[in-house]
Every structure is written in C-alpha cells, then in structure tokens.
Amino acid sequence: STPEPRAPGFRDMAPPVVIAPVAAALIYGLVFGSLKLAEMAAIAGLATALLVGLPITFWMVDNGRTGPLGRTVVGVVYGLIPFIAAMGSGIVGSYIKSNDASHVKWVLEHGAPIPIVGISIWPRFAWWVLLGILWGVVTMWTAAAFRRGAGT
C-alpha cells in the first residue's frame, strides 16, 4: 500500500537528526580508521541533518513518500547535497581568489575544489560522495526502523 501524506511529527523529524551524526562518524571513521575524521564527520552530519535533512524529511512525510523508494531517494539526496554544496563553494571561492575562469578550469581538471581541504582528486572525491550516499540512505532507513519500532 502507498503511504498517505500526513503532518510530520517529532517521531519523523527527530531520528534523522540523532542518527545522521552517529552514522557519519561510524562510516567515515571506520572506513578511514581515523577518530579525527569521525569527529569531523559527526559535526558535518549534524549540520547536514539540521540544514538539509529536516526540510527533506518534512517534505517526504508531508507528501507521503515514506515507502522504500521514497526513503532511498531522499537518502541519496541527503548524502549528495553536502558534497554538491562544498564543491560549488569551492568553485566560487576559486574564482573569487583568482578572478580568472581559466584558473577555475585548471582546478576542475585536477579535482574537486573543497573549502579547507583544497583540491581533492576526482577518484577520492567520488569515493567520499559514494560514502555520503551510503550515509544518507543508512540514516533514512535507520530512522524508518526506529519509527516502526516505536509502533507507528
């Protein structure tokens, strides 16, 4: 049966905010074997949950897109947006720093410009994005499991 649209409640909105930083810390910390990276991922996960996760979770529930496909698509978007935003910021920053579109082209030929990090070569950036997508999907599916476990 197709889930019906409904008004999102605390049980819809709170779990992703709690799960996202924990899932990010576990995934990135375990994959890269770094406590520092796990801490940074947890902070980024919390920021993403608040700035991206709450609005798209609200939309998902409000529009009745809480089935498996809806949760997966929302999880993918959840995981992609921080990387798209970081790269977009890096592109703008590269242009502002150089005031030269050819410099931005050179940067993009070498990798993804990421603020604070610098240029991340494309294979590494793709790996980070793939882990981000995994993180987003894990967050949304775990939130659904908590909701089912709560009996609603």
PDB file of N, CA and C in Angstrom, residues 87-151:
ATOM      1  N   MET A  87      31.500  21.563  -3.167  1.00  0.00           N
ATOM      2  CA  MET A  87      32.178  21.768  -4.435  1.00  0.00           C
ATOM      3  C   MET A  87      31.753  23.093  -5.065  1.00  0.00           C
ATOM      4  N   GLY A  88      30.479  23.422  -4.988  1.00  0.00           N
ATOM      5  CA  GLY A  88      30.013  24.708  -5.501  1.00  0.00           C
ATOM      6  C   GLY A  88      30.689  25.870  -4.804  1.00  0.00           C
ATOM      7  N   SER A  89      30.826  25.761  -3.496  1.00  0.00           N
ATOM      8  CA  SER A  89      31.521  26.789  -2.732  1.00  0.00           C
ATOM      9  C   SER A  89      32.985  26.876  -3.141  1.00  0.00           C
ATOM     10  N   GLY A  90      33.597  25.722  -3.361  1.00  0.00           N
ATOM     11  CA  GLY A  90      34.993  25.694  -3.784  1.00  0.00           C
ATOM     12  C   GLY A  90      35.196  26.315  -5.155  1.00  0.00           C
ATOM     13  N   ILE A  91      34.259  26.084  -6.069  1.00  0.00           N
ATOM     14  CA  ILE A  91      34.344  26.676  -7.406  1.00  0.00           C
ATOM     15  C   ILE A  91      34.226  28.191  -7.310  1.00  0.00           C
ATOM     16  N   VAL A  92      33.238  28.656  -6.556  1.00  0.00           N
ATOM     17  CA  VAL A  92      33.064  30.104  -6.385  1.00  0.00           C
ATOM     18  C   VAL A  92      34.291  30.711  -5.708  1.00  0.00           C
ATOM     19  N   GLY A  93      34.782  30.039  -4.676  1.00  0.00           N
ATOM     20  CA  GLY A  93      35.975  30.530  -3.982  1.00  0.00           C
ATOM     21  C   GLY A  93      37.195  30.592  -4.879  1.00  0.00           C
ATOM     22  N   SER A  94      37.361  29.580  -5.733  1.00  0.00           N
ATOM     23  CA  SER A  94      38.489  29.589  -6.674  1.00  0.00           C
ATOM     24  C   SER A  94      38.389  30.758  -7.634  1.00  0.00           C
ATOM     25  N   TYR A  95      37.171  31.031  -8.071  1.00  0.00           N
ATOM     26  CA  TYR A  95      37.001  32.148  -8.995  1.00  0.00           C
ATOM     27  C   TYR A  95      37.242  33.486  -8.290  1.00  0.00           C
ATOM     28  N   ILE A  96      36.711  33.632  -7.096  1.00  0.00           N
ATOM     29  CA  ILE A  96      36.895  34.886  -6.348  1.00  0.00           C
ATOM     30  C   ILE A  96      38.377  35.109  -6.045  1.00  0.00           C
ATOM     31  N   LYS A  97      39.078  34.046  -5.662  1.00  0.00           N
ATOM     32  CA  LYS A  97      40.504  34.150  -5.336  1.00  0.00           C
ATOM     33  C   LYS A  97      41.328  34.567  -6.548  1.00  0.00           C
ATOM     34  N   SER A  98      40.988  34.023  -7.724  1.00  0.00           N
ATOM     35  CA  SER A  98      41.810  34.281  -8.909  1.00  0.00           C
ATOM     36  C   SER A  98      41.213  35.306  -9.863  1.00  0.00           C
ATOM     37  N   ASN A  99      39.889  35.471  -9.806  1.00  0.00           N
ATOM     38  CA  ASN A  99      39.176  36.333 -10.741  1.00  0.00           C
ATOM     39  C   ASN A  99      39.485  35.926 -12.186  1.00  0.00           C
ATOM     40  N   ASP A 100      39.621  34.610 -12.385  1.00  0.00           N
ATOM     41  CA  ASP A 100      40.036  34.097 -13.684  1.00  0.00           C
ATOM     42  C   ASP A 100      39.360  32.742 -13.929  1.00  0.00           C
ATOM     43  N   ALA A 101      38.481  32.690 -14.915  1.00  0.00           N
ATOM     44  CA  ALA A 101      37.765  31.452 -15.227  1.00  0.00           C
ATOM     45  C   ALA A 101      38.717  30.342 -15.677  1.00  0.00           C
ATOM     46  N   SER A 102      39.836  30.709 -16.298  1.00  0.00           N
ATOM     47  CA  SER A 102      40.785  29.670 -16.732  1.00  0.00           C
ATOM     48  C   SER A 102      41.426  28.987 -15.522  1.00  0.00           C
ATOM     49  N   HIS A 103      41.588  29.718 -14.422  1.00  0.00           N
ATOM     50  CA  HIS A 103      42.105  29.105 -13.192  1.00  0.00           C
ATOM     51  C   HIS A 103      41.095  28.084 -12.654  1.00  0.00           C
ATOM     52  N   VAL A 104      39.826  28.450 -12.685  1.00  0.00           N
ATOM     53  CA  VAL A 104      38.782  27.527 -12.225  1.00  0.00           C
ATOM     54  C   VAL A 104      38.777  26.281 -13.105  1.00  0.00           C
ATOM     55  N   LYS A 105      38.930  26.463 -14.405  1.00  0.00           N
ATOM     56  CA  LYS A 105      39.000  25.326 -15.331  1.00  0.00           C
ATOM     57  C   LYS A 105      40.187  24.432 -14.967  1.00  0.00           C
ATOM     58  N   TRP A 106      41.346  25.033 -14.680  1.00  0.00           N
ATOM     59  CA  TRP A 106      42.530  24.278 -14.296  1.00  0.00           C
ATOM     60  C   TRP A 106      42.256  23.481 -13.016  1.00  0.00           C
ATOM     61  N   VAL A 107      41.636  24.131 -12.032  1.00  0.00           N
ATOM     62  CA  VAL A 107      41.313  23.455 -10.774  1.00  0.00           C
ATOM     63  C   VAL A 107      40.423  22.249 -11.045  1.00  0.00           C
ATOM     64  N   LEU A 108      39.373  22.435 -11.849  1.00  0.00           N
ATOM     65  CA  LEU A 108      38.430  21.349 -12.120  1.00  0.00           C
ATOM     66  C   LEU A 108      39.060  20.221 -12.939  1.00  0.00           C
ATOM     67  N   GLU A 109      40.066  20.535 -13.712  1.00  0.00           N
ATOM     68  CA  GLU A 109      40.784  19.482 -14.443  1.00  0.00           C
ATOM     69  C   GLU A 109      41.585  18.595 -13.492  1.00  0.00           C
ATOM     70  N   HIS A 110      41.921  19.128 -12.341  1.00  0.00           N
ATOM     71  CA  HIS A 110      42.742  18.393 -11.376  1.00  0.00           C
ATOM     72  C   HIS A 110      41.935  17.743 -10.258  1.00  0.00           C
ATOM     73  N   GLY A 111      40.714  18.189 -10.036  1.00  0.00           N
ATOM     74  CA  GLY A 111      39.900  17.597  -8.993  1.00  0.00           C
ATOM     75  C   GLY A 111      38.791  18.526  -8.545  1.00  0.00           C
ATOM     76  N   ALA A 112      38.167  18.138  -7.460  1.00  0.00           N
ATOM     77  CA  ALA A 112      37.060  18.912  -6.893  1.00  0.00           C
ATOM     78  C   ALA A 112      37.609  19.917  -5.888  1.00  0.00           C
ATOM     79  N   PRO A 113      37.320  21.204  -6.091  1.00  0.00           N
ATOM     80  CA  PRO A 113      37.786  22.196  -5.115  1.00  0.00           C
ATOM     81  C   PRO A 113      36.886  22.177  -3.875  1.00  0.00           C
ATOM     82  N   ILE A 114      37.475  21.875  -2.739  1.00  0.00           N
ATOM     83  CA  ILE A 114      36.721  21.764  -1.493  1.00  0.00           C
ATOM     84  C   ILE A 114      37.294  22.761  -0.489  1.00  0.00           C
ATOM     85  N   PRO A 115      36.451  23.654   0.039  1.00  0.00           N
ATOM     86  CA  PRO A 115      36.959  24.611   1.040  1.00  0.00           C
ATOM     87  C   PRO A 115      37.666  23.891   2.189  1.00  0.00           C
ATOM     88  N   ILE A 116      38.715  24.482   2.688  1.00  0.00           N
ATOM     89  CA  ILE A 116      39.563  23.990   3.780  1.00  0.00           C
ATOM     90  C   ILE A 116      40.440  22.827   3.321  1.00  0.00           C
ATOM     91  N   VAL A 117      39.878  21.880   2.553  1.00  0.00           N
ATOM     92  CA  VAL A 117      40.619  20.700   2.104  1.00  0.00           C
ATOM     93  C   VAL A 117      41.561  21.038   0.963  1.00  0.00           C
ATOM     94  N   GLY A 118      41.080  21.843   0.016  1.00  0.00           N
ATOM     95  CA  GLY A 118      41.844  22.139  -1.197  1.00  0.00           C
ATOM     96  C   GLY A 118      41.283  21.345  -2.354  1.00  0.00           C
ATOM     97  N   ILE A 119      42.143  20.902  -3.250  1.00  0.00           N
ATOM     98  CA  ILE A 119      41.696  20.129  -4.404  1.00  0.00           C
ATOM     99  C   ILE A 119      41.745  18.650  -4.045  1.00  0.00           C
ATOM    100  N   SER A 120      40.595  17.997  -4.161  1.00  0.00           N
ATOM    101  CA  SER A 120      40.513  16.559  -3.939  1.00  0.00           C
ATOM    102  C   SER A 120      40.453  15.900  -5.311  1.00  0.00           C
ATOM    103  N   ILE A 121      41.395  14.998  -5.602  1.00  0.00           N
ATOM    104  CA  ILE A 121      41.390  14.367  -6.921  1.00  0.00           C
ATOM    105  C   ILE A 121      40.041  13.663  -7.130  1.00  0.00           C
ATOM    106  N   TRP A 122      39.616  13.591  -8.391  1.00  0.00           N
ATOM    107  CA  TRP A 122      38.276  13.091  -8.686  1.00  0.00           C
ATOM    108  C   TRP A 122      37.990  11.699  -8.135  1.00  0.00           C
ATOM    109  N   PRO A 123      38.891  10.720  -8.242  1.00  0.00           N
ATOM    110  CA  PRO A 123      38.568   9.399  -7.669  1.00  0.00           C
ATOM    111  C   PRO A 123      38.331   9.453  -6.155  1.00  0.00           C
ATOM    112  N   ARG A 124      39.143  10.230  -5.448  1.00  0.00           N
ATOM    113  CA  ARG A 124      38.952  10.365  -3.997  1.00  0.00           C
ATOM    114  C   ARG A 124      37.626  11.056  -3.698  1.00  0.00           C
ATOM    115  N   PHE A 125      37.331  12.124  -4.441  1.00  0.00           N
ATOM    116  CA  PHE A 125      36.079  12.839  -4.234  1.00  0.00           C
ATOM    117  C   PHE A 125      34.891  11.913  -4.515  1.00  0.00           C
ATOM    118  N   ALA A 126      34.977  11.109  -5.575  1.00  0.00           N
ATOM    119  CA  ALA A 126      33.901  10.169  -5.904  1.00  0.00           C
ATOM    120  C   ALA A 126      33.694   9.157  -4.770  1.00  0.00           C
ATOM    121  N   TRP A 127      34.788   8.705  -4.163  1.00  0.00           N
ATOM    122  CA  TRP A 127      34.713   7.768  -3.035  1.00  0.00           C
ATOM    123  C   TRP A 127      34.014   8.424  -1.856  1.00  0.00           C
ATOM    124  N   TRP A 128      34.366   9.673  -1.566  1.00  0.00           N
ATOM    125  CA  TRP A 128      33.719  10.404  -0.475  1.00  0.00           C
ATOM    126  C   TRP A 128      32.227  10.575  -0.752  1.00  0.00           C
ATOM    127  N   VAL A 129      31.889  10.901  -1.996  1.00  0.00           N
ATOM    128  CA  VAL A 129      30.474  11.075  -2.362  1.00  0.00           C
ATOM    129  C   VAL A 129      29.723   9.754  -2.226  1.00  0.00           C
ATOM    130  N   LEU A 130      30.331   8.666  -2.676  1.00  0.00           N
ATOM    131  CA  LEU A 130      29.700   7.354  -2.539  1.00  0.00           C
ATOM    132  C   LEU A 130      29.438   7.025  -1.067  1.00  0.00           C
ATOM    133  N   LEU A 131      30.406   7.297  -0.216  1.00  0.00           N
ATOM    134  CA  LEU A 131      30.201   7.085   1.223  1.00  0.00           C
ATOM    135  C   LEU A 131      29.112   8.015   1.756  1.00  0.00           C
ATOM    136  N   GLY A 132      29.046   9.240   1.224  1.00  0.00           N
ATOM    137  CA  GLY A 132      27.990  10.172   1.625  1.00  0.00           C
ATOM    138  C   GLY A 132      26.605   9.655   1.256  1.00  0.00           C
ATOM    139  N   ILE A 133      26.500   9.078   0.065  1.00  0.00           N
ATOM    140  CA  ILE A 133      25.223   8.499  -0.353  1.00  0.00           C
ATOM    141  C   ILE A 133      24.857   7.332   0.559  1.00  0.00           C
ATOM    142  N   LEU A 134      25.830   6.480   0.853  1.00  0.00           N
ATOM    143  CA  LEU A 134      25.601   5.373   1.787  1.00  0.00           C
ATOM    144  C   LEU A 134      25.126   5.913   3.130  1.00  0.00           C
ATOM    145  N   TRP A 135      25.783   6.963   3.618  1.00  0.00           N
ATOM    146  CA  TRP A 135      25.419   7.580   4.888  1.00  0.00           C
ATOM    147  C   TRP A 135      23.985   8.093   4.855  1.00  0.00           C
ATOM    148  N   GLY A 136      23.599   8.771   3.770  1.00  0.00           N
ATOM    149  CA  GLY A 136      22.244   9.299   3.672  1.00  0.00           C
ATOM    150  C   GLY A 136      21.197   8.202   3.670  1.00  0.00           C
ATOM    151  N   VAL A 137      21.449   7.146   2.904  1.00  0.00           N
ATOM    152  CA  VAL A 137      20.495   6.042   2.834  1.00  0.00           C
ATOM    153  C   VAL A 137      20.417   5.314   4.176  1.00  0.00           C
ATOM    154  N   VAL A 138      21.564   5.063   4.796  1.00  0.00           N
ATOM    155  CA  VAL A 138      21.576   4.418   6.124  1.00  0.00           C
ATOM    156  C   VAL A 138      20.794   5.272   7.128  1.00  0.00           C
ATOM    157  N   THR A 139      20.990   6.578   7.088  1.00  0.00           N
ATOM    158  CA  THR A 139      20.281   7.472   8.007  1.00  0.00           C
ATOM    159  C   THR A 139      18.770   7.360   7.822  1.00  0.00           C
ATOM    160  N   MET A 140      18.309   7.419   6.584  1.00  0.00           N
ATOM    161  CA  MET A 140      16.862   7.404   6.347  1.00  0.00           C
ATOM    162  C   MET A 140      16.236   6.044   6.652  1.00  0.00           C
ATOM    163  N   TRP A 141      16.939   4.961   6.326  1.00  0.00           N
ATOM    164  CA  TRP A 141      16.397   3.635   6.612  1.00  0.00           C
ATOM    165  C   TRP A 141      16.439   3.323   8.110  1.00  0.00           C
ATOM    166  N   THR A 142      17.469   3.779   8.790  1.00  0.00           N
ATOM    167  CA  THR A 142      17.532   3.566  10.242  1.00  0.00           C
ATOM    168  C   THR A 142      16.439   4.373  10.928  1.00  0.00           C
ATOM    169  N   ALA A 143      16.200   5.585  10.459  1.00  0.00           N
ATOM    170  CA  ALA A 143      15.111   6.409  11.015  1.00  0.00           C
ATOM    171  C   ALA A 143      13.773   5.695  10.820  1.00  0.00           C
ATOM    172  N   ALA A 144      13.579   5.072   9.659  1.00  0.00           N
ATOM    173  CA  ALA A 144      12.335   4.333   9.405  1.00  0.00           C
ATOM    174  C   ALA A 144      12.216   3.144  10.358  1.00  0.00           C
ATOM    175  N   ALA A 145      13.316   2.463  10.609  1.00  0.00           N
ATOM    176  CA  ALA A 145      13.294   1.317  11.522  1.00  0.00           C
ATOM    177  C   ALA A 145      12.941   1.764  12.940  1.00  0.00           C
ATOM    178  N   PHE A 146      13.474   2.913  13.360  1.00  0.00           N
ATOM    179  CA  PHE A 146      13.124   3.434  14.679  1.00  0.00           C
ATOM    180  C   PHE A 146      11.653   3.782  14.753  1.00  0.00           C
ATOM    181  N   ARG A 147      11.130   4.360  13.693  1.00  0.00           N
ATOM    182  CA  ARG A 147       9.712   4.718  13.667  1.00  0.00           C
ATOM    183  C   ARG A 147       8.850   3.453  13.747  1.00  0.00           C
ATOM    184  N   ARG A 148       9.209   2.412  12.981  1.00  0.00           N
ATOM    185  CA  ARG A 148       8.464   1.157  13.043  1.00  0.00           C
ATOM    186  C   ARG A 148       8.578   0.532  14.437  1.00  0.00           C
ATOM    187  N   GLY A 149       9.771   0.635  15.028  1.00  0.00           N
ATOM    188  CA  GLY A 149       9.974   0.096  16.365  1.00  0.00           C
ATOM    189  C   GLY A 149       9.161   0.817  17.419  1.00  0.00           C
ATOM    190  N   ALA A 150       8.815   2.082  17.140  1.00  0.00           N
ATOM    191  CA  ALA A 150       8.005   2.869  18.064  1.00  0.00           C
ATOM    192  C   ALA A 150       6.521   2.525  17.925  1.00  0.00           C
ATOM    193  N   GLY A 151       6.210   1.660  16.920  1.00  0.00           N
ATOM    194  CA  GLY A 151       4.832   1.216  16.776  1.00  0.00           C
ATOM    195  C   GLY A 151       3.962   2.120  15.940  1.00  0.00           C
TER     196      GLY A 151
END
